[in-house]
Short mmCIF file of C-alpha atoms in Angstrom, two decimals:
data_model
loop_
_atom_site.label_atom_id
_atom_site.label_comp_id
_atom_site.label_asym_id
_atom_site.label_seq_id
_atom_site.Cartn_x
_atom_site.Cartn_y
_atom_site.Cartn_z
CA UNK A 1 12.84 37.88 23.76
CA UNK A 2 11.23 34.71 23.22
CA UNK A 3 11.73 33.11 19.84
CA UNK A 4 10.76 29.67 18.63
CA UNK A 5 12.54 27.22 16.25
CA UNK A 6 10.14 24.92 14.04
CA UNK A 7 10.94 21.48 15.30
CA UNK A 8 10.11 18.88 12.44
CA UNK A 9 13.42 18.14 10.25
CA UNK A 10 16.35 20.01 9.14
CA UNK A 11 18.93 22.20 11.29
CA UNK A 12 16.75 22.80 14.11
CA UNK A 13 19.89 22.87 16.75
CA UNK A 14 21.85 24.91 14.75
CA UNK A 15 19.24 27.73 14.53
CA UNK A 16 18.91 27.06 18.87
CA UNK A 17 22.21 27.64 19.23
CA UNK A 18 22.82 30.52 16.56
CA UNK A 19 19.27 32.41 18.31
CA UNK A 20 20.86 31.63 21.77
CA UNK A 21 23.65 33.40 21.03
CA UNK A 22 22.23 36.46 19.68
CA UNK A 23 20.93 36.49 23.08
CA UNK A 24 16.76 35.43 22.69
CA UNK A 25 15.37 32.74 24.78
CA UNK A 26 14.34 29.64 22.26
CA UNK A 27 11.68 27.64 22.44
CA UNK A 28 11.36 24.33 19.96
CA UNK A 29 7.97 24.07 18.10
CA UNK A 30 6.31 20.77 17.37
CA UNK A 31 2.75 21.61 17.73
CA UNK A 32 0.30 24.99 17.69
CA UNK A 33 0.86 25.23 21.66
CA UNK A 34 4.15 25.65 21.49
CA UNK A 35 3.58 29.28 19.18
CA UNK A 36 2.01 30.44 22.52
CA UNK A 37 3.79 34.17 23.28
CA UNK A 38 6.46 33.72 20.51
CA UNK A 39 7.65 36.89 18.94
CA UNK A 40 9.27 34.73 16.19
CA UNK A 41 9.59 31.49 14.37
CA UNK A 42 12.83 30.54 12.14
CA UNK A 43 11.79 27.99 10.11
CA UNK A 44 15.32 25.67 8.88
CA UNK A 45 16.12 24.00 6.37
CA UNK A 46 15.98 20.89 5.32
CA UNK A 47 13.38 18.42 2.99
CA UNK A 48 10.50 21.12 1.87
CA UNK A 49 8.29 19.00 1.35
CA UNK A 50 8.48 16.71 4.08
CA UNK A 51 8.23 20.11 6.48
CA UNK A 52 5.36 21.26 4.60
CA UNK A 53 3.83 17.62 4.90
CA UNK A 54 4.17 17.33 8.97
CA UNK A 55 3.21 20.84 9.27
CA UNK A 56 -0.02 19.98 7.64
CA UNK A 57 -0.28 16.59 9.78
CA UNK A 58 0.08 18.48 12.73
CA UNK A 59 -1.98 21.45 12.14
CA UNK A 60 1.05 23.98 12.31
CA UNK A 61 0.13 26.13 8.99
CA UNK A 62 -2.99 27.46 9.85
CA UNK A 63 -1.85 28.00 13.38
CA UNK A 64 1.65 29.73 12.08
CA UNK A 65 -0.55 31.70 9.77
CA UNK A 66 -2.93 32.67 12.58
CA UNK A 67 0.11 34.01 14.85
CA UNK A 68 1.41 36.00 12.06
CA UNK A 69 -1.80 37.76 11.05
CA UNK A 70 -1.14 38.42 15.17
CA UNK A 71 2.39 40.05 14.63
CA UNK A 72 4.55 37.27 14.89
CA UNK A 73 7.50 37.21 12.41
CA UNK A 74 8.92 34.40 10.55
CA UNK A 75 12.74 33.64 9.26
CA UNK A 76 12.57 30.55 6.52
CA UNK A 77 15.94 29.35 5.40
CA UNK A 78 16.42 27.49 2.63
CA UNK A 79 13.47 24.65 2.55
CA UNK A 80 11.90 27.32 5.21
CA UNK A 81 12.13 30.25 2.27
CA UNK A 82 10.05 27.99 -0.04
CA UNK A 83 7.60 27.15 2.42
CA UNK A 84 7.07 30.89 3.29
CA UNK A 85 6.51 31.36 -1.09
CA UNK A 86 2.79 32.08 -2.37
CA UNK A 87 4.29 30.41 -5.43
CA UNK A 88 6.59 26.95 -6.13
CA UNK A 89 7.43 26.23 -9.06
CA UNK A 90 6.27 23.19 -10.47
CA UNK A 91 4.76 21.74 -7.21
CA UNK A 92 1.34 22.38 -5.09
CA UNK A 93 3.24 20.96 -1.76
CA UNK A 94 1.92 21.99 1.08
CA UNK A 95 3.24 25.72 2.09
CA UNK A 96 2.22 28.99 4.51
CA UNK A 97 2.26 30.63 1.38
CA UNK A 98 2.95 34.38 3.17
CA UNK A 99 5.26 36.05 0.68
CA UNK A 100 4.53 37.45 -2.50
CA UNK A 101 7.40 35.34 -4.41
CA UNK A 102 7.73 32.28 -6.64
CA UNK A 103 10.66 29.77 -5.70
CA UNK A 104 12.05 27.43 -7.59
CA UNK A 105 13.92 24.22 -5.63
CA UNK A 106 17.45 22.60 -5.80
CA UNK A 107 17.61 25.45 -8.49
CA UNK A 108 21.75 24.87 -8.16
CA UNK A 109 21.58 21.49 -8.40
CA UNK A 110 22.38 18.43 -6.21
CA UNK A 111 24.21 18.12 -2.91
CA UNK A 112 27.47 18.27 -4.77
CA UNK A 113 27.10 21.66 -6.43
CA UNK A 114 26.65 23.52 -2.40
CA UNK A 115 28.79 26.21 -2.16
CA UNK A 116 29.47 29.30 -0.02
CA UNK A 117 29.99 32.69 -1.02
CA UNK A 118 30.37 36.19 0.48
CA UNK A 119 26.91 37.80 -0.15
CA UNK A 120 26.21 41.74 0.82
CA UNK A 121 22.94 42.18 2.95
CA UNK A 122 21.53 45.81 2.00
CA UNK A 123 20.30 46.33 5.63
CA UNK A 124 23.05 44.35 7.92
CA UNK A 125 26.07 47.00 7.98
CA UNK A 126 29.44 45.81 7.88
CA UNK A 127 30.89 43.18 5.76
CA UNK A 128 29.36 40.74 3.51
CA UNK A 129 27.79 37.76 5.32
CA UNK A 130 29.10 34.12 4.62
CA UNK A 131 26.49 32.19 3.12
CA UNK A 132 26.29 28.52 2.64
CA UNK A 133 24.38 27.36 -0.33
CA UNK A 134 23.09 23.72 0.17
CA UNK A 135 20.80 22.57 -2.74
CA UNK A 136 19.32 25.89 -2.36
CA UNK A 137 16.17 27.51 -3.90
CA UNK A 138 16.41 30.68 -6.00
CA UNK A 139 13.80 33.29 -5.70
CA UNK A 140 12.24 33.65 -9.41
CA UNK A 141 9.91 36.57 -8.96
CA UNK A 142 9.35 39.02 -6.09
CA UNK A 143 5.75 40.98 -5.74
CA UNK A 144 5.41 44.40 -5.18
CA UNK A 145 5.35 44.44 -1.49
CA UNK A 146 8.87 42.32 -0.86
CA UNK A 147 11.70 43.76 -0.45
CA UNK A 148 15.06 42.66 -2.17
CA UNK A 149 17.99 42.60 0.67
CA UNK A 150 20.45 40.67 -0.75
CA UNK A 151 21.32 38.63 -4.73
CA UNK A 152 23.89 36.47 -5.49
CA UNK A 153 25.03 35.41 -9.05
CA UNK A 154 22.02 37.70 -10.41
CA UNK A 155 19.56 35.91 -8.35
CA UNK A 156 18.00 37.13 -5.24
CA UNK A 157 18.89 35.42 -2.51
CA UNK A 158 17.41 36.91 0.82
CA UNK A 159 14.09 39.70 0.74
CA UNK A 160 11.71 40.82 3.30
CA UNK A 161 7.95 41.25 3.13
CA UNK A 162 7.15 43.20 6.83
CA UNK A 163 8.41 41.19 9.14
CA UNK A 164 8.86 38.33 7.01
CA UNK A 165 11.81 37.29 6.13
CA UNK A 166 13.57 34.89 3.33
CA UNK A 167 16.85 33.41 2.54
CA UNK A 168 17.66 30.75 0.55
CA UNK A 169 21.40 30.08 2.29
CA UNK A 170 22.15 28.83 5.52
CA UNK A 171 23.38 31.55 7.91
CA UNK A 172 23.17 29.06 11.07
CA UNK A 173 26.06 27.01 9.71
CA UNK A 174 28.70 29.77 9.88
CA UNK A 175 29.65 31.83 13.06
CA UNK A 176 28.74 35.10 12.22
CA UNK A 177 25.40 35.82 14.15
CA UNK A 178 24.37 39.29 12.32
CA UNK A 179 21.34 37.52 9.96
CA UNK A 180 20.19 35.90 13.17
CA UNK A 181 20.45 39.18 14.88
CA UNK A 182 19.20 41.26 12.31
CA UNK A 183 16.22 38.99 12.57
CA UNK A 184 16.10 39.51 16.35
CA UNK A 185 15.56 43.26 15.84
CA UNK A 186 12.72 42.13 12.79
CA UNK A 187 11.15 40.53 16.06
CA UNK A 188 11.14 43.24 18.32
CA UNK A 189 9.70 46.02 15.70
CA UNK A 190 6.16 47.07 16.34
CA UNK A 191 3.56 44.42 14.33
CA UNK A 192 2.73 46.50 10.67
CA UNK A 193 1.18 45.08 7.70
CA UNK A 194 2.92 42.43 6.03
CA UNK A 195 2.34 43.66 2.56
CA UNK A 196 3.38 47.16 3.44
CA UNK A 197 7.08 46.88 2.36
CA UNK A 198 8.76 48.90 -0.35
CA UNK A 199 9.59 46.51 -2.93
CA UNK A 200 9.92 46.02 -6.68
CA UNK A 201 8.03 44.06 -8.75
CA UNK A 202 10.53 41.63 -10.91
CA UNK A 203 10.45 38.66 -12.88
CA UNK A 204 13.52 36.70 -13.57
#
């Protein structure tokens, strides 16, 4: 399966190699041709705004928006999970805007306060997953058609909408491969409609 990693800032390689390994083929996106017969984009983390910026500059929002109203899905992590957020607090940065949610940034303060924690993933069996918190986002507010999969600290901290997907830790910087894989399967699901998820509407 052919997967693509957006190029622009953050931990591109890490998401390469942690996609790799789950066994898809990975392709590095810089521009709109590069979205060409992807089944998926992870989007990293990294400076939110500065993605959101360059993906303007380059024309990569309307073209990832395009491919997903064609059935592509779409991982954000971290800066990649606010990007993917109809709603940011406090800013009008540029964003896809795909996800019924409202975000708020660095909501755990600076680089300092990161941390990692053992967080349970309500649809990846087995153990909880390690999950590295760097400056991360919480999720606020979740719409009616997202999904909650996983909270942390009362907070939610991963949810699906369809086949889009958000968490606000860093799976690609531990060795445990089952969000990337668990994404992988996201991928390979028939296309549905995005805001067809059972969900919960909440408002922290």
């Amino acid at each position: 399966m052919k997967v693509g990693v957006l190029d622009l800032q953050g931990d591109v390689i890490e998401h390469v190699r942690a996609l790799e390994a789950a066994g898809a083929e990975v392709v590095r996106v810089k521009r709109p041709r590069h979205l060409e017969g992807l089944r998926g984009l992870v989007i990293p983390g990294g400076e939110s705004t500065t993605i959101g910026k360059l993906m303007a500059e380059y024309e990569l929002i309307p073209a990832v928006r395009h491919a997903v109203s064609e059935g592509m899905a779409v991982f954000g992590t971290c800066a990649g999970a606010i990007l993917l957020a109809a709603d940011i607090a406090g800013s009008d940065q540029p964003r896809l805007g795909l996800m019924d949610m409202r975000v708020q940034r660095n909501a755990y303060g600076r680089q300092r306060e990161s941390f990692e924690a053992e967080v349970s993933v309500s649809e990846i069996p087995g153990p909880p997953v390690k999950a590295v918190f760097i400056r991360a986002p919480i999720i606020e507010r979740v719409g009616s058609p997202v999904k909650v999969l996983a909270e942390y600290g009362g907070q939610v901290v991963m949810a699906r909408q369809g086949r889009l997907l958000a968490g606000t830790f860093h799976p690609e910087l531990t060795d445990d491969r089952r969000v990337h894989q668990y994404f992988l399967r996201l991928c390979a699901e028939e296309p549905e409609d995005q805001g067809s998820g059972a969900g919960r509407d909440r408002l922290r």
